[in-house]
Amino acid sequence: MLTVVKNQMRVCALSVKYNIMREMVNKVTFLTNVGFMVLNNATFLVQWMILLRMRGDVGGYTMREIMLLWGFMAASFGLSHILFARAFSLSDLIIKGKLDSFLVQPKNVLVSVLTSATDSSAIGDFLYGTALVCACKPGVGGFFLFLLLVVTGTVIFTAFAVLLGSLSFWFVRMDMLQNQIVMGIVSFGTYPDGIFKGASRFFLYFIIPVGMAVWHPVHLMVSFDAGMFFTVAGYACVLLALAVAVFYRGLRRYASGNLMVARL
Amino acid sequence: MQAIRVENLSKTFRVKRKEKGMRGSVKAIFHPQTEEIRAVNGVSFSVAEGEMLAFIGPNGAGKSTTIKMLTGILYPDGGRVEVLGVDPTKKRRQLAYQIGTVFGQKEQLWTHLTPYDNFRFFGAIYDLTERETEARIEELSERFALKEFIDTPVRNLSLGQRIRCEMVAALIHKPKVLFLDEPTIGLDPVVKENVRELIRQMNREEHTTVFLTSHDVGDIEKLCRRIIIVNDGQIVLDDSVEHLKSHYLEHSLEEIIVEIYKAQEED
């Protein structure tokens, strides 16, 4: 069992390495993608600085919480797009029958698919998010807590994308819905949770998992609560198990395809 | 011993149907219509170890669907499949260690990497040690004459060079059964002949079972002793190439196959 995991990890590491090598083929594009993503994120922070100068806080968030919020959003979303970018285009792979080459390999299909691409601009996201949290001076313990919560956030984002993408085994054009909901996560996840009340708050915590991936981690960095931490970790595990189960259930319905396909 | 055993294999696809134009698109939202297409319908056959079998038929006959069920890509709706004694629907990963696949229309290689880096990646996929991978790359690159371009990115290779690399990637783990789905598609006659010779050599030296689908009669004639023709998801002929030729004297194999396809269409 240990050997199986070790061999799978070896393939995943090679896959991620080759993905990054592919992104670096054109150095100028690669560096521009990374750099402009950092700049793009930074402009939003300037807007928040102006807004918070006009009023002390928004939804209970001061500048420090806003920086943590953007830090978690960028780092978790970035890491999930560096390691598991294919989760966000899974729907397209299923609809166009592009899973064949993964299915003839003696490795875990889902892990092989997820690690088969990377998004170079996500490196900018991850670096920006990490730098932002470091700027909040969280201390050594706080930084390790941040890393741990980035891992749970990455698992939540990836699992949620896999869950949505896997619905393409049953419904056509789920790729559009997948893209819209993922963009919705990014939009909602960059605002303080205090401005959402009632049903919308419940929706954003449990249906679209922004609360578990970003807002709870911000609260945990401000004031650690073991119960809240285990709720986030538990939610990440349950969502991951659900996503894996739905993917493999759907795989039985996979119809492949006869399109000419190249592994680019 | 049998390398492949197939009994009463079936696969049905549900395909959406829509009337013409915008009106049809709107109607399809409220009254979606689907049609069931039986791609494979009760197919049974077996392939002996070390045999080279041509599995052919016109477009849409069910060849690729069958090959995909044998390799574990698709789940059958009915029937039984065993490849090297393993059921692909239950033990896909275990089977994958023992088979190799080359789909002429689908690249498995990473185009930005060199063939050498690709082979190392495939070596890791099949759990080979670095030493085993290096030894196998050395052996296969010699046999497939890859030395000249083994360090050139795949995207810069010619089609013939790429297909040879695809075959090496599929053979890196010494598979016992090789599934070839139109491996010579788009190749010039000289490269086609090279690829066929390599397949023959591999079958002779490593006793590899070859399951070939191709529209090129040359592939069938020069590689296979047995031929299965499928149409509308069913087997319409299972015979030796030699017997087929002796039965239709004065006809080339291509003419015989075309006659069989036409007779099926008329039925």
Short mmCIF file of C-alpha atoms in Angstrom, two decimals:
data_model
loop_
_atom_site.label_atom_id
_atom_site.label_comp_id
_atom_site.label_asym_id
_atom_site.label_seq_id
_atom_site.Cartn_x
_atom_site.Cartn_y
_atom_site.Cartn_z
CA MET A 1 0.00 0.00 0.00
CA LEU A 2 2.82 2.36 0.98
CA THR A 3 4.65 1.55 -2.27
CA VAL A 4 1.50 2.30 -4.28
CA VAL A 5 1.16 5.72 -2.60
CA LYS A 6 4.90 6.37 -3.05
CA ASN A 7 4.76 5.52 -6.78
CA GLN A 8 1.64 7.64 -7.26
CA MET A 9 3.35 10.58 -5.53
CA ARG A 10 6.41 10.10 -7.77
CA VAL A 11 4.23 10.35 -10.89
CA CYS A 12 2.34 13.38 -9.48
CA ALA A 13 5.62 15.17 -8.70
CA LEU A 14 6.91 14.47 -12.23
CA SER A 15 3.61 15.61 -13.72
CA VAL A 16 3.65 18.92 -11.82
CA LYS A 17 7.33 19.40 -12.71
CA TYR A 18 6.63 18.81 -16.42
CA ASN A 19 3.59 21.12 -16.30
CA ILE A 20 5.71 23.95 -14.90
CA MET A 21 8.44 23.18 -17.49
CA ARG A 22 5.75 23.51 -20.20
CA GLU A 23 4.64 26.88 -18.80
CA MET A 24 8.26 28.03 -18.74
CA VAL A 25 8.89 27.19 -22.42
CA ASN A 26 8.16 30.83 -23.21
CA LYS A 27 9.98 32.67 -20.43
CA VAL A 28 8.59 36.13 -21.23
CA THR A 29 4.97 34.93 -21.20
CA PHE A 30 5.59 32.94 -18.03
CA LEU A 31 7.13 35.84 -16.10
CA THR A 32 4.52 38.30 -17.44
CA ASN A 33 1.68 36.00 -16.36
CA VAL A 34 3.09 35.68 -12.84
CA GLY A 35 3.96 39.38 -12.51
CA PHE A 36 0.68 40.74 -13.86
CA MET A 37 -1.36 38.47 -11.60
CA VAL A 38 0.47 39.96 -8.58
CA LEU A 39 -0.20 43.48 -9.91
CA ASN A 40 -3.83 42.67 -10.69
CA ASN A 41 -4.44 41.45 -7.14
CA ALA A 42 -2.60 44.45 -5.66
CA THR A 43 -4.95 46.96 -7.37
CA PHE A 44 -7.92 45.55 -5.43
CA LEU A 45 -6.05 46.09 -2.17
CA VAL A 46 -5.60 49.76 -3.05
CA GLN A 47 -9.38 50.06 -3.48
CA TRP A 48 -9.90 48.56 -0.01
CA MET A 49 -7.35 50.95 1.51
CA ILE A 50 -9.27 53.94 0.12
CA LEU A 51 -12.63 52.50 1.25
CA LEU A 52 -11.44 51.71 4.78
CA ARG A 53 -9.94 55.20 5.12
CA MET A 54 -13.46 56.60 4.52
CA ARG A 55 -15.06 54.29 7.11
CA GLY A 56 -13.32 52.34 9.87
CA ASP A 57 -14.47 48.85 8.94
CA VAL A 58 -16.65 46.94 6.48
CA GLY A 59 -18.68 44.02 7.84
CA GLY A 60 -16.38 43.93 10.89
CA TYR A 61 -13.20 43.73 8.78
CA THR A 62 -10.35 46.22 9.23
CA MET A 63 -7.37 46.44 6.86
CA ARG A 64 -5.61 43.51 8.60
CA GLU A 65 -8.59 41.17 8.10
CA ILE A 66 -8.95 42.32 4.49
CA MET A 67 -5.28 41.45 3.90
CA LEU A 68 -5.80 38.01 5.48
CA LEU A 69 -8.95 37.53 3.39
CA TRP A 70 -7.12 38.29 0.14
CA GLY A 71 -4.13 36.27 1.37
CA PHE A 72 -6.22 33.12 1.89
CA MET A 73 -8.25 33.58 -1.26
CA ALA A 74 -5.19 34.13 -3.48
CA ALA A 75 -3.00 31.46 -1.85
CA SER A 76 -5.65 28.68 -1.72
CA PHE A 77 -7.08 29.43 -5.14
CA GLY A 78 -3.53 29.78 -6.51
CA LEU A 79 -2.26 26.50 -5.03
CA SER A 80 -5.28 24.58 -6.33
CA HIS A 81 -4.58 26.00 -9.83
CA ILE A 82 -0.84 25.21 -9.62
CA LEU A 83 -1.27 21.59 -8.53
CA PHE A 84 -4.75 20.61 -9.74
CA ALA A 85 -5.64 23.03 -12.57
CA ARG A 86 -7.47 20.32 -14.52
CA ALA A 87 -10.15 20.19 -11.80
CA PHE A 88 -11.39 23.51 -13.19
CA SER A 89 -11.68 22.20 -16.76
CA LEU A 90 -12.78 18.66 -15.84
CA SER A 91 -16.16 19.24 -17.43
CA ASP A 92 -14.55 19.96 -20.80
CA LEU A 93 -12.40 16.80 -20.60
CA ILE A 94 -15.46 14.66 -19.88
CA ILE A 95 -17.66 16.20 -22.59
CA LYS A 96 -14.94 15.95 -25.26
CA GLY A 97 -13.88 12.43 -24.27
CA LYS A 98 -10.32 13.32 -23.28
CA LEU A 99 -9.94 10.93 -20.33
CA ASP A 100 -8.81 7.95 -22.47
CA SER A 101 -5.06 8.36 -22.00
CA PHE A 102 -5.51 8.52 -18.20
CA LEU A 103 -7.71 5.43 -18.16
CA VAL A 104 -5.11 3.19 -19.80
CA GLN A 105 -2.48 4.06 -17.19
CA PRO A 106 -2.07 1.97 -14.02
CA LYS A 107 -2.54 4.96 -11.75
CA ASN A 108 -5.40 6.67 -9.94
CA VAL A 109 -7.42 8.27 -12.76
CA LEU A 110 -8.65 11.29 -10.83
CA VAL A 111 -5.24 12.19 -9.38
CA SER A 112 -3.59 11.75 -12.81
CA VAL A 113 -6.19 13.97 -14.48
CA LEU A 114 -6.04 16.72 -11.84
CA THR A 115 -2.25 16.97 -11.88
CA SER A 116 -2.00 16.96 -15.69
CA ALA A 117 -1.99 20.77 -16.10
CA THR A 118 -0.95 23.90 -14.27
CA ASP A 119 -1.85 27.58 -14.57
CA SER A 120 1.25 29.80 -14.54
CA SER A 121 -0.64 32.93 -13.41
CA ALA A 122 -1.67 30.97 -10.29
CA ILE A 123 1.97 31.09 -9.16
CA GLY A 124 1.49 34.87 -8.96
CA ASP A 125 -1.69 34.34 -6.92
CA PHE A 126 0.07 32.01 -4.48
CA LEU A 127 3.11 34.27 -4.04
CA TYR A 128 0.90 37.33 -3.58
CA GLY A 129 -1.34 35.60 -1.01
CA THR A 130 1.62 34.31 1.00
CA ALA A 131 3.37 37.71 0.95
CA LEU A 132 0.18 39.44 2.07
CA VAL A 133 -0.25 37.15 5.09
CA CYS A 134 3.45 37.51 5.97
CA ALA A 135 2.95 41.30 5.89
CA CYS A 136 0.34 40.85 8.67
CA LYS A 137 3.20 39.51 10.88
CA PRO A 138 1.41 36.34 12.03
CA GLY A 139 4.48 34.91 13.86
CA VAL A 140 5.93 31.41 13.29
CA GLY A 141 2.91 29.56 14.75
CA GLY A 142 0.51 31.79 12.82
CA PHE A 143 2.40 31.17 9.58
CA PHE A 144 2.18 27.40 10.02
CA LEU A 145 -1.55 27.76 10.78
CA PHE A 146 -1.84 29.78 7.56
CA LEU A 147 -0.11 27.03 5.56
CA LEU A 148 -2.38 24.39 7.10
CA LEU A 149 -5.49 26.40 6.27
CA VAL A 150 -4.24 27.02 2.72
CA VAL A 151 -4.08 23.23 2.35
CA THR A 152 -7.70 22.83 3.56
CA GLY A 153 -8.74 25.74 1.30
CA THR A 154 -7.00 24.10 -1.68
CA VAL A 155 -8.74 20.80 -0.95
CA ILE A 156 -12.13 22.56 -0.70
CA PHE A 157 -11.71 24.54 -3.95
CA THR A 158 -10.41 21.51 -5.86
CA ALA A 159 -13.03 19.09 -4.50
CA PHE A 160 -15.83 21.54 -5.25
CA ALA A 161 -14.59 21.97 -8.83
CA VAL A 162 -14.34 18.18 -9.24
CA LEU A 163 -17.87 17.76 -7.87
CA LEU A 164 -19.30 20.31 -10.32
CA GLY A 165 -17.21 19.05 -13.25
CA SER A 166 -18.22 15.42 -12.60
CA LEU A 167 -21.87 16.33 -13.14
CA SER A 168 -20.93 16.49 -16.84
CA PHE A 169 -21.14 12.70 -16.85
CA TRP A 170 -24.91 13.19 -16.49
CA PHE A 171 -25.63 16.71 -17.84
CA VAL A 172 -24.29 18.33 -21.01
CA ARG A 173 -22.75 21.84 -20.89
CA MET A 174 -21.99 21.71 -17.18
CA ASP A 175 -18.74 23.47 -18.13
CA MET A 176 -20.61 26.79 -18.32
CA LEU A 177 -22.14 26.34 -14.87
CA GLN A 178 -18.80 25.15 -13.47
CA ASN A 179 -17.04 28.29 -14.75
CA GLN A 180 -19.76 30.62 -13.46
CA ILE A 181 -19.84 29.09 -9.97
CA VAL A 182 -16.03 29.09 -9.71
CA MET A 183 -15.98 32.77 -10.69
CA GLY A 184 -18.75 33.33 -8.12
CA ILE A 185 -16.51 31.82 -5.41
CA VAL A 186 -13.74 34.28 -6.32
CA SER A 187 -16.14 37.24 -6.32
CA PHE A 188 -17.85 36.42 -3.00
CA GLY A 189 -14.63 35.26 -1.35
CA THR A 190 -12.99 38.67 -1.64
CA TYR A 191 -15.64 40.45 0.46
CA PRO A 192 -16.05 40.26 4.26
CA ASP A 193 -18.58 37.68 5.45
CA GLY A 194 -20.14 40.27 7.78
CA ILE A 195 -21.98 41.90 4.86
CA PHE A 196 -23.90 38.68 4.08
CA LYS A 197 -26.92 37.81 6.26
CA GLY A 198 -29.52 35.05 6.54
CA ALA A 199 -30.01 32.67 3.62
CA SER A 200 -27.17 34.14 1.52
CA ARG A 201 -24.77 33.59 4.44
CA PHE A 202 -25.90 29.97 4.85
CA PHE A 203 -25.57 29.49 1.08
CA LEU A 204 -22.03 30.87 1.03
CA TYR A 205 -20.90 28.73 3.97
CA PHE A 206 -22.40 25.38 3.06
CA ILE A 207 -23.52 25.27 -0.59
CA ILE A 208 -20.79 27.36 -2.24
CA PRO A 209 -17.97 26.73 0.23
CA VAL A 210 -16.47 30.24 0.39
CA GLY A 211 -17.01 30.39 4.16
CA MET A 212 -15.14 27.16 4.86
CA ALA A 213 -12.29 27.91 2.44
CA VAL A 214 -11.68 31.59 3.22
CA TRP A 215 -13.81 33.24 5.94
CA HIS A 216 -13.33 30.67 8.72
CA PRO A 217 -9.55 30.64 8.10
CA VAL A 218 -9.50 34.46 8.48
CA HIS A 219 -11.37 34.16 11.81
CA LEU A 220 -8.99 31.40 12.91
CA MET A 221 -5.96 33.60 12.20
CA VAL A 222 -7.50 36.44 14.22
CA SER A 223 -8.57 34.21 17.10
CA PHE A 224 -7.90 30.46 17.08
CA ASP A 225 -10.81 28.19 17.95
CA ALA A 226 -10.20 24.39 17.89
CA GLY A 227 -13.89 23.65 17.17
CA MET A 228 -13.90 25.93 14.14
CA PHE A 229 -10.61 24.46 12.92
CA PHE A 230 -11.94 20.89 13.06
CA THR A 231 -15.18 22.01 11.35
CA VAL A 232 -13.12 23.34 8.42
CA ALA A 233 -10.89 20.23 8.28
CA GLY A 234 -13.93 17.92 8.57
CA TYR A 235 -15.81 19.81 5.86
CA ALA A 236 -12.79 19.56 3.54
CA CYS A 237 -12.59 15.76 4.10
CA VAL A 238 -16.35 15.21 3.56
CA LEU A 239 -16.40 17.38 0.41
CA LEU A 240 -13.35 15.54 -0.96
CA ALA A 241 -14.91 12.13 -0.29
CA LEU A 242 -18.15 13.25 -1.96
CA ALA A 243 -16.32 14.63 -5.01
CA VAL A 244 -14.29 11.40 -5.43
CA ALA A 245 -17.43 9.25 -5.07
CA VAL A 246 -19.39 11.30 -7.64
CA PHE A 247 -16.45 11.27 -10.09
CA TYR A 248 -16.04 7.49 -9.97
CA ARG A 249 -19.80 6.92 -10.11
CA GLY A 250 -19.93 9.13 -13.20
CA LEU A 251 -16.89 7.47 -14.79
CA ARG A 252 -19.03 4.40 -15.46
CA ARG A 253 -21.06 6.61 -17.83
CA TYR A 254 -17.98 8.00 -19.62
CA ALA A 255 -18.57 7.86 -23.37
CA SER A 256 -15.05 8.69 -24.64
CA GLY A 257 -14.95 10.27 -28.13
CA ASN A 258 -13.28 10.15 -31.50
CA LEU A 259 -11.91 13.68 -31.71
CA MET A 260 -8.28 14.06 -32.78
CA VAL A 261 -6.55 14.88 -29.49
CA ALA A 262 -3.05 16.04 -28.66
CA ARG A 263 -1.60 16.27 -25.16
CA LEU A 264 -0.54 19.92 -25.21
CA MET B 1 -3.75 -19.99 -23.69
CA GLN B 2 -6.15 -17.18 -24.58
CA ALA B 3 -4.91 -13.61 -24.17
CA ILE B 4 -8.34 -12.07 -24.81
CA ARG B 5 -11.77 -13.60 -24.21
CA VAL B 6 -14.94 -11.72 -25.08
CA GLU B 7 -18.45 -13.11 -24.57
CA ASN B 8 -21.64 -11.45 -25.72
CA LEU B 9 -20.19 -7.96 -25.29
CA SER B 10 -22.59 -5.02 -25.72
CA LYS B 11 -22.47 -1.25 -25.46
CA THR B 12 -25.27 1.24 -26.09
CA PHE B 13 -24.89 5.01 -26.31
CA ARG B 14 -27.76 7.43 -25.76
CA VAL B 15 -27.52 10.23 -28.32
CA LYS B 16 -29.53 13.49 -28.34
CA ARG B 17 -31.71 14.20 -31.35
CA LYS B 18 -32.83 17.67 -32.40
CA GLU B 19 -35.01 18.97 -35.21
CA LYS B 20 -33.50 21.41 -37.70
CA GLY B 21 -32.86 25.11 -37.00
CA MET B 22 -33.56 27.47 -34.09
CA ARG B 23 -37.11 26.18 -33.68
CA GLY B 24 -35.73 22.68 -33.20
CA SER B 25 -33.23 23.97 -30.60
CA VAL B 26 -36.01 25.68 -28.60
CA LYS B 27 -38.25 22.59 -28.86
CA ALA B 28 -35.37 20.39 -27.65
CA ILE B 29 -35.21 22.38 -24.37
CA PHE B 30 -38.81 21.50 -23.45
CA HIS B 31 -39.09 18.13 -25.18
CA PRO B 32 -35.61 16.61 -25.31
CA GLN B 33 -35.44 13.57 -27.55
CA THR B 34 -32.81 10.87 -27.34
CA GLU B 35 -32.02 7.84 -29.41
CA GLU B 36 -30.25 4.67 -28.34
CA ILE B 37 -27.42 3.52 -30.57
CA ARG B 38 -26.10 -0.02 -30.16
CA ALA B 39 -22.42 0.46 -30.91
CA VAL B 40 -21.52 -3.12 -29.97
CA ASN B 41 -24.17 -5.82 -30.03
CA GLY B 42 -23.40 -9.25 -28.58
CA VAL B 43 -19.84 -9.67 -29.81
CA SER B 44 -17.93 -12.86 -28.86
CA PHE B 45 -14.41 -13.91 -29.84
CA SER B 46 -11.07 -14.90 -28.38
CA VAL B 47 -7.44 -14.15 -29.23
CA ALA B 48 -4.61 -16.56 -28.49
CA GLU B 49 -1.38 -15.47 -26.81
CA GLY B 50 1.15 -14.23 -29.36
CA GLU B 51 -1.51 -13.93 -32.10
CA MET B 52 -1.77 -10.84 -34.33
CA LEU B 53 -5.44 -10.15 -35.05
CA ALA B 54 -6.95 -7.58 -37.42
CA PHE B 55 -10.24 -6.26 -36.06
CA ILE B 56 -11.70 -4.22 -38.90
CA GLY B 57 -14.93 -2.74 -40.20
CA PRO B 58 -16.36 0.39 -41.82
CA ASN B 59 -16.57 3.70 -39.92
CA GLY B 60 -19.01 3.47 -37.01
CA ALA B 61 -18.94 -0.34 -36.99
CA GLY B 62 -17.97 -0.56 -33.31
CA LYS B 63 -14.22 -1.25 -33.58
CA SER B 64 -13.00 1.59 -31.36
CA THR B 65 -15.81 1.01 -28.83
CA THR B 66 -14.75 -2.64 -28.55
CA ILE B 67 -11.06 -1.75 -28.13
CA LYS B 68 -12.01 0.82 -25.47
CA MET B 69 -13.98 -1.81 -23.53
CA LEU B 70 -11.04 -4.24 -23.75
CA THR B 71 -8.65 -1.64 -22.34
CA GLY B 72 -10.93 -0.46 -19.52
CA ILE B 73 -11.74 2.97 -21.00
CA LEU B 74 -15.46 2.19 -21.41
CA TYR B 75 -17.77 0.11 -19.23
CA PRO B 76 -19.75 -2.50 -21.19
CA ASP B 77 -23.55 -2.64 -20.77
CA GLY B 78 -23.54 -6.41 -21.02
CA GLY B 79 -21.37 -9.45 -21.57
CA ARG B 80 -17.95 -10.42 -20.28
CA VAL B 81 -14.39 -9.35 -21.09
CA GLU B 82 -11.16 -10.92 -19.92
CA VAL B 83 -7.74 -9.71 -21.02
CA LEU B 84 -4.89 -11.90 -19.69
CA GLY B 85 -7.41 -13.32 -17.23
CA VAL B 86 -8.25 -9.85 -15.84
CA ASP B 87 -11.66 -8.16 -16.04
CA PRO B 88 -10.95 -4.54 -17.15
CA THR B 89 -14.10 -3.23 -15.43
CA LYS B 90 -12.99 -4.59 -12.05
CA LYS B 91 -9.19 -4.46 -12.14
CA ARG B 92 -8.37 -1.72 -14.62
CA ARG B 93 -5.10 -0.73 -12.96
CA GLN B 94 -3.83 -4.32 -12.67
CA LEU B 95 -4.55 -4.83 -16.36
CA ALA B 96 -2.91 -1.54 -17.38
CA TYR B 97 0.48 -2.85 -16.20
CA GLN B 98 0.23 -5.66 -18.75
CA ILE B 99 -1.14 -3.92 -21.84
CA GLY B 100 0.04 -1.16 -24.16
CA THR B 101 -2.09 1.10 -26.34
CA VAL B 102 -1.38 3.22 -29.40
CA PHE B 103 -4.21 5.35 -30.70
CA GLY B 104 -3.07 6.81 -34.04
CA GLN B 105 -5.48 9.73 -33.69
CA LYS B 106 -4.74 10.53 -30.05
CA GLU B 107 -1.36 11.57 -28.72
CA GLN B 108 -0.27 10.26 -25.37
CA LEU B 109 3.07 12.05 -25.36
CA TRP B 110 3.68 15.50 -23.86
CA THR B 111 4.41 17.60 -26.94
CA HIS B 112 6.68 20.15 -25.21
CA LEU B 113 8.97 17.44 -23.80
CA THR B 114 11.60 15.42 -25.63
CA PRO B 115 10.90 11.72 -26.32
CA TYR B 116 13.55 10.88 -23.68
CA ASP B 117 11.73 12.87 -20.94
CA ASN B 118 8.43 11.36 -22.06
CA PHE B 119 9.82 7.82 -21.77
CA ARG B 120 11.11 8.57 -18.27
CA PHE B 121 7.62 9.80 -17.34
CA PHE B 122 6.03 6.63 -18.72
CA GLY B 123 8.64 4.56 -16.88
CA ALA B 124 7.49 6.22 -13.63
CA ILE B 125 3.85 5.56 -14.52
CA TYR B 126 4.61 1.83 -14.80
CA ASP B 127 6.69 1.84 -11.58
CA LEU B 128 9.98 1.02 -13.32
CA THR B 129 13.16 1.94 -11.46
CA GLU B 130 15.45 4.55 -13.04
CA ARG B 131 17.89 1.82 -14.06
CA GLU B 132 15.14 -0.31 -15.66
CA THR B 133 13.75 2.74 -17.50
CA GLU B 134 17.20 3.74 -18.82
CA ALA B 135 17.91 0.18 -20.00
CA ARG B 136 14.55 -0.07 -21.76
CA ILE B 137 14.94 3.37 -23.40
CA GLU B 138 18.39 2.31 -24.66
CA GLU B 139 17.03 -0.97 -26.04
CA LEU B 140 13.92 0.50 -27.71
CA SER B 141 15.60 3.62 -29.08
CA GLU B 142 18.10 1.31 -30.79
CA ARG B 143 15.36 -0.92 -32.19
CA PHE B 144 13.09 1.97 -33.30
CA ALA B 145 16.06 4.11 -34.49
CA LEU B 146 15.21 7.11 -32.30
CA LYS B 147 18.76 8.18 -31.43
CA GLU B 148 18.78 11.08 -33.91
CA PHE B 149 15.77 12.85 -32.41
CA ILE B 150 15.43 11.49 -28.88
CA ASP B 151 16.37 14.92 -27.47
CA THR B 152 14.12 16.97 -29.80
CA PRO B 153 10.76 18.18 -28.41
CA VAL B 154 7.90 15.98 -29.66
CA ARG B 155 6.11 18.96 -31.22
CA ASN B 156 9.05 19.36 -33.65
CA LEU B 157 9.00 15.73 -34.85
CA SER B 158 7.52 14.46 -38.11
CA LEU B 159 4.38 12.28 -37.91
CA GLY B 160 6.37 9.11 -38.59
CA GLN B 161 8.92 9.94 -35.86
CA ARG B 162 6.09 10.74 -33.45
CA ILE B 163 4.26 7.46 -34.08
CA ARG B 164 7.51 5.55 -33.45
CA CYS B 165 7.88 7.43 -30.16
CA GLU B 166 4.23 6.69 -29.28
CA MET B 167 4.97 3.00 -29.81
CA VAL B 168 8.07 3.11 -27.62
CA ALA B 169 6.04 4.82 -24.85
CA ALA B 170 3.45 2.05 -25.14
CA LEU B 171 6.15 -0.64 -24.98
CA ILE B 172 8.30 0.77 -22.17
CA HIS B 173 6.84 -1.69 -19.62
CA LYS B 174 7.03 -4.78 -21.92
CA PRO B 175 3.26 -5.25 -22.32
CA LYS B 176 1.97 -8.73 -23.10
CA VAL B 177 -0.89 -7.39 -25.24
CA LEU B 178 -0.63 -4.39 -27.55
CA PHE B 179 -3.77 -2.60 -28.77
CA LEU B 180 -3.15 -0.61 -31.94
CA ASP B 181 -5.97 1.62 -33.15
CA GLU B 182 -5.04 2.82 -36.66
CA PRO B 183 -1.31 3.12 -35.87
CA THR B 184 -0.29 3.93 -39.46
CA ILE B 185 -2.91 6.60 -40.18
CA GLY B 186 -1.41 9.50 -42.17
CA LEU B 187 2.03 7.90 -42.62
CA ASP B 188 3.87 7.68 -45.94
CA PRO B 189 4.43 4.17 -47.45
CA VAL B 190 8.07 3.91 -46.34
CA VAL B 191 7.33 4.86 -42.72
CA LYS B 192 4.28 2.55 -42.73
CA GLU B 193 6.49 -0.34 -43.77
CA ASN B 194 9.01 0.53 -41.02
CA VAL B 195 6.28 0.59 -38.38
CA ARG B 196 4.90 -2.77 -39.61
CA GLU B 197 8.37 -4.33 -39.48
CA LEU B 198 8.81 -3.09 -35.89
CA ILE B 199 5.47 -4.61 -34.87
CA ARG B 200 6.40 -7.92 -36.53
CA GLN B 201 9.80 -7.90 -34.81
CA MET B 202 8.26 -7.21 -31.43
CA ASN B 203 5.73 -10.01 -31.87
CA ARG B 204 8.51 -12.39 -32.92
CA GLU B 205 10.99 -11.51 -30.19
CA GLU B 206 8.73 -10.73 -27.22
CA HIS B 207 5.75 -12.89 -28.20
CA THR B 208 3.48 -9.85 -27.82
CA THR B 209 -0.19 -10.36 -28.69
CA VAL B 210 -1.31 -7.65 -31.14
CA PHE B 211 -4.90 -6.46 -31.49
CA LEU B 212 -5.00 -4.19 -34.53
CA THR B 213 -7.71 -1.99 -36.01
CA SER B 214 -6.89 -0.31 -39.30
CA HIS B 215 -8.45 0.81 -42.56
CA ASP B 216 -5.17 0.08 -44.32
CA VAL B 217 -5.31 -3.31 -46.00
CA GLY B 218 -1.50 -3.35 -46.13
CA ASP B 219 -1.39 -3.42 -42.31
CA ILE B 220 -3.71 -6.42 -42.23
CA GLU B 221 -2.04 -8.32 -45.06
CA LYS B 222 1.49 -7.83 -43.79
CA LEU B 223 0.88 -8.31 -40.09
CA CYS B 224 -2.11 -10.52 -39.34
CA ARG B 225 -3.01 -14.12 -39.99
CA ARG B 226 -6.56 -13.77 -38.72
CA ILE B 227 -9.20 -11.18 -39.48
CA ILE B 228 -12.47 -10.25 -37.75
CA ILE B 229 -14.85 -7.96 -39.63
CA VAL B 230 -17.50 -6.09 -37.65
CA ASN B 231 -20.46 -4.10 -38.91
CA ASP B 232 -23.32 -2.48 -36.99
CA GLY B 233 -21.77 -3.73 -33.77
CA GLN B 234 -21.80 -7.39 -34.79
CA ILE B 235 -19.18 -9.81 -36.10
CA VAL B 236 -19.88 -10.61 -39.74
CA LEU B 237 -16.72 -12.60 -40.46
CA ASP B 238 -14.03 -14.35 -38.40
CA ASP B 239 -11.54 -16.17 -40.63
CA SER B 240 -7.87 -16.57 -41.49
CA VAL B 241 -6.48 -14.16 -44.08
CA GLU B 242 -5.10 -17.14 -46.01
CA HIS B 243 -8.47 -18.89 -46.17
CA LEU B 244 -10.21 -15.68 -47.20
CA LYS B 245 -7.76 -15.20 -50.07
CA SER B 246 -8.06 -18.82 -51.26
CA HIS B 247 -11.85 -18.56 -51.13
CA TYR B 248 -11.92 -15.47 -53.33
CA LEU B 249 -9.24 -16.40 -55.87
CA GLU B 250 -8.16 -13.64 -58.27
CA HIS B 251 -9.26 -10.93 -55.86
CA SER B 252 -7.00 -8.78 -53.75
CA LEU B 253 -7.68 -8.61 -49.99
CA GLU B 254 -8.83 -5.01 -50.41
CA GLU B 255 -11.42 -6.07 -53.02
CA ILE B 256 -12.63 -8.90 -50.78
CA ILE B 257 -13.07 -6.55 -47.81
CA VAL B 258 -14.91 -3.95 -49.92
CA GLU B 259 -17.23 -6.70 -51.24
CA ILE B 260 -18.01 -7.85 -47.69
CA TYR B 261 -18.71 -4.24 -46.55
CA LYS B 262 -21.01 -3.68 -49.57
CA ALA B 263 -22.88 -6.95 -48.99
CA GLN B 264 -23.48 -5.88 -45.39
CA GLU B 265 -24.79 -2.47 -46.49
CA GLU B 266 -27.27 -4.13 -48.86
CA ASP B 267 -28.50 -6.41 -46.05
#
